Amino acid sequence: MLATLWTRIEKAERRFRRSFGRDIATPIGRALAWVHYHVFDHAFLRTFWTNFYEVAPEVYRSNQPTRFRFARMAAKRGIRTVINLRGEDKYSYYLFEKEACEAYGLELVDAKLMARKAASRDRITDVIDALRAAERPLVFHCKSGADRTGFVGALYLLIFENAPISVARRQLGLKYLHSRHTATGVQDYIIDVFEARQALGEIGFEQWIRTEYAAKRLQAAFDARTPVAEAARSLAEGADPVRVPVPAAQSAQSPE
């Protein structure tokens, strides 16, 4: 009963949240979008809490910046490129970000990842390509700067800085308010599976992503708590990394 009630409340809240916040061109629309931005996207928190850190020289990570913070990053850090890991959208947070980037001469690149799901190979390679092509200094961000941003921080260090996996993994940590013990732990699992893959032969992270990584199968392995060594081996072989349990009656039968 309570679960049903809570589900209905969540659906109602979602419908309300999506009912406005898509217009910043008119005075009324802009005022409503401002409320949407601060209340539903929690921008008021990000005015003071930035989750802003240097990943490598001229490469920074952050939560979703406000307009004031975009101006400050451009002035103090010389930021030229903003990589938005939330992707293009029609709601307030994206509209205000796009407006701010245009106002301060920043190139905005949209490359959508998911916090609680393993991103597709194409989406990850889009991020890699965006990082490679971006004018420095650059900053990449998601909403809170914890999960998607942490994964891309690790990715950047592995591919562009040739950092050890142990160093890259630090980008996914409590320091940034990331937890591996929830659904967002799939980001850690990707790195863990890549590390386990090294036991089968050395391979670079970008090559592994482009040739062996399979998002749906890796996600299924994470959900099934498949050991990382087994998942790595199965992905390398192109097999399904999730063990399919054999029914007890079938396993008890003698082979013919």
mmCIF file of C-alpha atoms in Angstrom:
data_model
loop_
_atom_site.group_PDB
_atom_site.id
_atom_site.type_symbol
_atom_site.label_atom_id
_atom_site.label_comp_id
_atom_site.label_asym_id
_atom_site.label_seq_id
_atom_site.Cartn_x
_atom_site.Cartn_y
_atom_site.Cartn_z
ATOM 1 C CA MET A 1 0.000 0.000 0.000
ATOM 2 C CA LEU A 2 2.716 2.452 1.030
ATOM 3 C CA ALA A 3 4.892 1.391 -1.897
ATOM 4 C CA THR A 4 2.025 2.040 -4.310
ATOM 5 C CA LEU A 5 1.381 5.440 -2.755
ATOM 6 C CA TRP A 6 5.052 6.371 -2.968
ATOM 7 C CA THR A 7 5.190 5.308 -6.619
ATOM 8 C CA ARG A 8 2.205 7.510 -7.401
ATOM 9 C CA ILE A 9 3.815 10.446 -5.611
ATOM 10 C CA GLU A 10 7.045 9.957 -7.570
ATOM 11 C CA LYS A 11 5.159 9.809 -10.870
ATOM 12 C CA ALA A 12 3.197 12.952 -10.009
ATOM 13 C CA GLU A 13 6.393 14.777 -9.051
ATOM 14 C CA ARG A 14 8.037 13.683 -12.301
ATOM 15 C CA ARG A 15 5.090 14.892 -14.372
ATOM 16 C CA PHE A 16 5.136 18.247 -12.583
ATOM 17 C CA ARG A 17 8.891 18.605 -13.016
ATOM 18 C CA ARG A 18 8.588 17.977 -16.729
ATOM 19 C CA SER A 19 5.642 20.319 -17.183
ATOM 20 C CA PHE A 20 7.732 23.500 -17.264
ATOM 21 C CA GLY A 21 11.291 24.810 -17.385
ATOM 22 C CA ARG A 22 11.646 24.685 -21.168
ATOM 23 C CA ASP A 23 11.434 28.407 -21.956
ATOM 24 C CA ILE A 24 13.998 31.071 -21.103
ATOM 25 C CA ALA A 25 13.069 33.405 -23.970
ATOM 26 C CA THR A 26 10.095 35.132 -22.310
ATOM 27 C CA PRO A 27 10.086 36.884 -18.917
ATOM 28 C CA ILE A 28 7.500 34.541 -17.382
ATOM 29 C CA GLY A 29 9.053 31.461 -18.936
ATOM 30 C CA ARG A 30 12.500 32.506 -17.747
ATOM 31 C CA ALA A 31 11.259 33.077 -14.204
ATOM 32 C CA LEU A 32 9.644 29.641 -14.127
ATOM 33 C CA ALA A 33 12.760 28.078 -15.637
ATOM 34 C CA TRP A 34 14.830 29.717 -12.901
ATOM 35 C CA VAL A 35 12.632 28.092 -10.268
ATOM 36 C CA HIS A 36 12.845 24.770 -12.116
ATOM 37 C CA TYR A 37 16.632 25.087 -12.313
ATOM 38 C CA HIS A 38 17.156 25.774 -8.624
ATOM 39 C CA VAL A 39 14.436 23.591 -7.104
ATOM 40 C CA PHE A 40 14.371 20.504 -9.323
ATOM 41 C CA ASP A 41 17.962 20.532 -10.597
ATOM 42 C CA HIS A 42 19.338 21.725 -7.227
ATOM 43 C CA ALA A 43 21.352 24.561 -8.777
ATOM 44 C CA PHE A 44 21.159 26.527 -5.521
ATOM 45 C CA LEU A 45 23.447 23.919 -3.930
ATOM 46 C CA ARG A 46 25.974 24.187 -6.748
ATOM 47 C CA THR A 47 26.357 27.916 -6.196
ATOM 48 C CA PHE A 48 28.594 27.121 -3.212
ATOM 49 C CA TRP A 49 29.447 23.439 -3.658
ATOM 50 C CA THR A 50 31.394 23.045 -6.906
ATOM 51 C CA ASN A 51 33.077 19.608 -6.809
ATOM 52 C CA PHE A 52 35.689 21.318 -8.973
ATOM 53 C CA TYR A 53 39.108 19.649 -9.203
ATOM 54 C CA GLU A 54 42.050 19.405 -11.564
ATOM 55 C CA VAL A 55 42.371 16.020 -13.265
ATOM 56 C CA ALA A 56 45.490 16.806 -15.292
ATOM 57 C CA PRO A 57 47.160 19.993 -16.550
ATOM 58 C CA GLU A 58 44.455 22.162 -18.189
ATOM 59 C CA VAL A 59 41.810 19.481 -17.596
ATOM 60 C CA TYR A 60 39.210 19.916 -14.867
ATOM 61 C CA ARG A 61 36.139 18.134 -13.515
ATOM 62 C CA SER A 62 33.104 19.725 -11.889
ATOM 63 C CA ASN A 63 29.449 19.438 -11.070
ATOM 64 C CA GLN A 64 26.977 21.398 -13.238
ATOM 65 C CA PRO A 65 28.320 24.983 -13.126
ATOM 66 C CA THR A 66 26.103 28.007 -12.657
ATOM 67 C CA ARG A 67 26.372 31.033 -14.950
ATOM 68 C CA PHE A 68 28.540 32.849 -12.407
ATOM 69 C CA ARG A 69 30.869 29.873 -12.184
ATOM 70 C CA PHE A 70 31.156 29.642 -15.975
ATOM 71 C CA ALA A 71 32.223 33.290 -16.004
ATOM 72 C CA ARG A 72 34.754 32.706 -13.234
ATOM 73 C CA MET A 73 36.179 29.574 -14.898
ATOM 74 C CA ALA A 74 36.646 31.453 -18.155
ATOM 75 C CA ALA A 75 38.307 34.396 -16.420
ATOM 76 C CA LYS A 76 40.465 32.601 -13.837
ATOM 77 C CA ARG A 77 41.212 29.255 -15.516
ATOM 78 C CA GLY A 78 40.987 30.290 -19.149
ATOM 79 C CA ILE A 79 38.510 27.486 -19.853
ATOM 80 C CA ARG A 80 37.815 27.167 -23.585
ATOM 81 C CA THR A 81 35.746 23.962 -23.829
ATOM 82 C CA VAL A 82 32.910 22.566 -21.717
ATOM 83 C CA ILE A 83 32.021 18.888 -22.155
ATOM 84 C CA ASN A 84 28.514 18.272 -20.835
ATOM 85 C CA LEU A 85 28.105 14.622 -19.858
ATOM 86 C CA ARG A 86 24.372 15.070 -19.268
ATOM 87 C CA GLY A 87 23.751 15.495 -22.982
ATOM 88 C CA GLU A 88 21.641 18.008 -24.859
ATOM 89 C CA ASP A 89 18.245 18.627 -23.271
ATOM 90 C CA LYS A 90 15.237 20.922 -23.483
ATOM 91 C CA TYR A 91 15.062 21.810 -19.804
ATOM 92 C CA SER A 92 16.347 24.700 -17.721
ATOM 93 C CA TYR A 93 19.769 23.414 -16.715
ATOM 94 C CA TYR A 94 20.809 22.889 -20.328
ATOM 95 C CA LEU A 95 19.224 26.085 -21.640
ATOM 96 C CA PHE A 96 21.009 28.195 -19.030
ATOM 97 C CA GLU A 97 24.288 26.363 -19.649
ATOM 98 C CA LYS A 98 24.091 26.893 -23.391
ATOM 99 C CA GLU A 99 23.273 30.572 -22.874
ATOM 100 C CA ALA A 100 26.213 31.027 -20.494
ATOM 101 C CA CYS A 101 28.675 29.284 -22.807
ATOM 102 C CA GLU A 102 27.594 31.479 -25.711
ATOM 103 C CA ALA A 103 27.916 34.593 -23.533
ATOM 104 C CA TYR A 104 31.471 33.784 -22.435
ATOM 105 C CA GLY A 105 32.763 32.323 -25.691
ATOM 106 C CA LEU A 106 33.015 28.738 -24.484
ATOM 107 C CA GLU A 107 32.570 25.789 -26.816
ATOM 108 C CA LEU A 108 29.867 23.482 -25.464
ATOM 109 C CA VAL A 109 30.168 19.814 -26.408
ATOM 110 C CA ASP A 110 27.340 17.431 -25.474
ATOM 111 C CA ALA A 111 28.222 13.787 -24.817
ATOM 112 C CA LYS A 112 25.594 11.960 -22.792
ATOM 113 C CA LEU A 113 26.450 9.247 -20.280
ATOM 114 C CA MET A 114 24.310 7.611 -17.593
ATOM 115 C CA ALA A 115 25.198 7.512 -13.895
ATOM 116 C CA ARG A 116 23.495 4.208 -13.056
ATOM 117 C CA LYS A 117 23.950 2.304 -16.299
ATOM 118 C CA ALA A 118 26.965 1.235 -18.292
ATOM 119 C CA ALA A 119 27.208 3.587 -21.248
ATOM 120 C CA SER A 120 27.184 2.172 -24.761
ATOM 121 C CA ARG A 121 30.460 1.795 -26.613
ATOM 122 C CA ASP A 122 29.467 4.570 -29.014
ATOM 123 C CA ARG A 123 28.747 7.000 -26.205
ATOM 124 C CA ILE A 124 32.051 6.307 -24.498
ATOM 125 C CA THR A 125 33.988 6.677 -27.739
ATOM 126 C CA ASP A 126 32.121 9.932 -28.373
ATOM 127 C CA VAL A 127 33.518 11.198 -25.067
ATOM 128 C CA ILE A 128 37.013 10.001 -25.966
ATOM 129 C CA ASP A 129 36.818 11.728 -29.336
ATOM 130 C CA ALA A 130 35.487 14.913 -27.727
ATOM 131 C CA LEU A 131 38.337 14.975 -25.219
ATOM 132 C CA ARG A 132 40.884 14.407 -27.955
ATOM 133 C CA ALA A 133 39.503 17.197 -30.147
ATOM 134 C CA ALA A 134 38.769 19.744 -27.411
ATOM 135 C CA GLU A 135 40.658 22.983 -27.099
ATOM 136 C CA ARG A 136 42.341 23.268 -23.705
ATOM 137 C CA PRO A 137 41.834 24.250 -20.957
ATOM 138 C CA LEU A 138 38.658 22.196 -20.662
ATOM 139 C CA VAL A 139 36.187 21.148 -18.024
ATOM 140 C CA PHE A 140 33.786 18.206 -18.092
ATOM 141 C CA HIS A 141 30.798 17.806 -15.834
ATOM 142 C CA CYS A 142 27.586 15.913 -15.111
ATOM 143 C CA LYS A 143 24.996 16.991 -12.540
ATOM 144 C CA SER A 144 26.790 16.377 -9.245
ATOM 145 C CA GLY A 145 30.268 15.742 -10.616
ATOM 146 C CA ALA A 146 30.472 12.377 -8.893
ATOM 147 C CA ASP A 147 29.634 9.359 -11.073
ATOM 148 C CA ARG A 148 29.717 10.114 -14.801
ATOM 149 C CA THR A 149 32.350 12.761 -14.212
ATOM 150 C CA GLY A 150 34.380 10.359 -12.086
ATOM 151 C CA PHE A 151 34.299 7.719 -14.800
ATOM 152 C CA VAL A 152 35.467 10.226 -17.406
ATOM 153 C CA GLY A 153 38.189 11.415 -15.046
ATOM 154 C CA ALA A 154 39.458 7.841 -14.805
ATOM 155 C CA LEU A 155 39.091 7.399 -18.560
ATOM 156 C CA TYR A 156 41.092 10.564 -19.227
ATOM 157 C CA LEU A 157 43.957 9.495 -16.989
ATOM 158 C CA LEU A 158 44.087 5.998 -18.478
ATOM 159 C CA ILE A 159 44.024 7.100 -22.106
ATOM 160 C CA PHE A 160 45.650 10.515 -22.232
ATOM 161 C CA GLU A 161 48.002 10.428 -19.239
ATOM 162 C CA ASN A 162 48.899 6.717 -19.318
ATOM 163 C CA ALA A 163 48.207 6.642 -15.583
ATOM 164 C CA PRO A 164 48.204 3.408 -13.582
ATOM 165 C CA ILE A 165 44.760 1.940 -12.977
ATOM 166 C CA SER A 166 45.224 2.476 -9.244
ATOM 167 C CA VAL A 167 45.659 6.214 -9.827
ATOM 168 C CA ALA A 168 42.812 6.504 -12.342
ATOM 169 C CA ARG A 169 40.450 4.700 -9.977
ATOM 170 C CA ARG A 170 40.796 7.511 -7.435
ATOM 171 C CA GLN A 171 38.588 9.646 -9.672
ATOM 172 C CA LEU A 172 35.730 7.466 -8.423
ATOM 173 C CA GLY A 173 35.789 8.055 -4.700
ATOM 174 C CA LEU A 174 34.003 9.448 -1.669
ATOM 175 C CA LYS A 175 36.001 12.663 -2.062
ATOM 176 C CA TYR A 176 33.686 13.432 -4.976
ATOM 177 C CA LEU A 177 30.590 11.932 -3.255
ATOM 178 C CA HIS A 178 30.681 8.819 -5.425
ATOM 179 C CA SER A 179 29.725 5.461 -3.935
ATOM 180 C CA ARG A 180 30.470 2.109 -5.507
ATOM 181 C CA HIS A 181 27.916 0.400 -3.259
ATOM 182 C CA THR A 182 24.853 1.574 -5.195
ATOM 183 C CA ALA A 183 23.780 1.340 -8.836
ATOM 184 C CA THR A 184 26.437 3.953 -9.651
ATOM 185 C CA GLY A 185 29.025 1.307 -8.774
ATOM 186 C CA VAL A 186 28.754 0.115 -12.363
ATOM 187 C CA GLN A 187 31.266 2.867 -13.170
ATOM 188 C CA ASP A 188 33.779 1.235 -10.812
ATOM 189 C CA TYR A 189 32.911 -2.185 -12.211
ATOM 190 C CA ILE A 190 33.928 -1.091 -15.712
ATOM 191 C CA ILE A 191 37.358 -0.097 -14.409
ATOM 192 C CA ASP A 192 37.610 -3.282 -12.334
ATOM 193 C CA VAL A 193 36.791 -5.489 -15.325
ATOM 194 C CA PHE A 194 39.363 -3.635 -17.418
ATOM 195 C CA GLU A 195 41.958 -4.221 -14.699
ATOM 196 C CA ALA A 196 41.088 -7.933 -14.577
ATOM 197 C CA ARG A 197 41.435 -8.063 -18.374
ATOM 198 C CA GLN A 198 45.163 -7.338 -18.030
ATOM 199 C CA ALA A 199 45.678 -10.858 -16.678
ATOM 200 C CA LEU A 200 44.768 -12.157 -20.147
ATOM 201 C CA GLY A 201 47.260 -9.906 -21.900
ATOM 202 C CA GLU A 202 48.058 -6.232 -21.800
ATOM 203 C CA ILE A 203 45.572 -3.975 -23.574
ATOM 204 C CA GLY A 204 44.995 -0.232 -23.446
ATOM 205 C CA PHE A 205 41.745 1.182 -22.137
ATOM 206 C CA GLU A 206 40.730 2.813 -25.404
ATOM 207 C CA GLN A 207 41.488 -0.336 -27.395
ATOM 208 C CA TRP A 208 39.518 -2.406 -24.888
ATOM 209 C CA ILE A 209 36.532 -0.078 -25.147
ATOM 210 C CA ARG A 210 36.619 -0.051 -28.949
ATOM 211 C CA THR A 211 37.101 -3.796 -29.421
ATOM 212 C CA GLU A 212 35.800 -5.814 -26.448
ATOM 213 C CA TYR A 213 33.573 -3.672 -24.252
ATOM 214 C CA ALA A 214 29.856 -4.455 -24.540
ATOM 215 C CA ALA A 215 27.604 -2.292 -22.389
ATOM 216 C CA LYS A 216 24.550 -4.528 -22.091
ATOM 217 C CA ARG A 217 26.565 -7.605 -21.249
ATOM 218 C CA LEU A 218 28.754 -5.750 -18.785
ATOM 219 C CA GLN A 219 25.699 -4.222 -17.114
ATOM 220 C CA ALA A 220 24.125 -7.666 -16.832
ATOM 221 C CA ALA A 221 27.334 -8.975 -15.286
ATOM 222 C CA PHE A 222 27.344 -6.128 -12.765
ATOM 223 C CA ASP A 223 23.702 -6.754 -11.868
ATOM 224 C CA ALA A 224 24.424 -10.463 -11.423
ATOM 225 C CA ARG A 225 27.538 -9.728 -9.320
ATOM 226 C CA THR A 226 29.668 -11.702 -11.733
ATOM 227 C CA PRO A 227 33.334 -11.831 -10.630
ATOM 228 C CA VAL A 228 35.341 -9.300 -12.614
ATOM 229 C CA ALA A 229 37.844 -11.875 -13.868
ATOM 230 C CA GLU A 230 35.031 -13.956 -15.308
ATOM 231 C CA ALA A 231 33.390 -10.914 -16.882
ATOM 232 C CA ALA A 232 36.689 -9.803 -18.410
ATOM 233 C CA ARG A 233 37.376 -13.231 -19.879
ATOM 234 C CA SER A 234 33.872 -13.562 -21.291
ATOM 235 C CA LEU A 235 33.967 -10.112 -22.887
ATOM 236 C CA ALA A 236 37.356 -10.894 -24.421
ATOM 237 C CA GLU A 237 35.938 -14.100 -25.880
ATOM 238 C CA GLY A 238 32.784 -12.359 -27.059
ATOM 239 C CA ALA A 239 30.661 -14.570 -24.812
ATOM 240 C CA ASP A 240 27.915 -13.649 -22.380
ATOM 241 C CA PRO A 241 29.646 -12.783 -19.069
ATOM 242 C CA VAL A 242 26.588 -13.715 -17.000
ATOM 243 C CA ARG A 243 26.461 -17.264 -15.744
ATOM 244 C CA VAL A 244 23.158 -18.947 -16.539
ATOM 245 C CA PRO A 245 22.152 -21.147 -13.587
ATOM 246 C CA VAL A 246 21.393 -24.764 -14.440
ATOM 247 C CA PRO A 247 18.090 -26.013 -12.953
ATOM 248 C CA ALA A 248 18.684 -28.463 -10.110
ATOM 249 C CA ALA A 249 16.702 -31.233 -11.808
ATOM 250 C CA GLN A 250 18.723 -30.853 -14.991
ATOM 251 C CA SER A 251 22.089 -30.704 -13.234
ATOM 252 C CA ALA A 252 21.279 -33.910 -11.345
ATOM 253 C CA GLN A 253 20.772 -35.882 -14.553
ATOM 254 C CA SER A 254 23.558 -38.106 -15.781
ATOM 255 C CA PRO A 255 24.934 -37.292 -19.227
ATOM 256 C CA GLU A 256 23.604 -39.522 -21.950
#
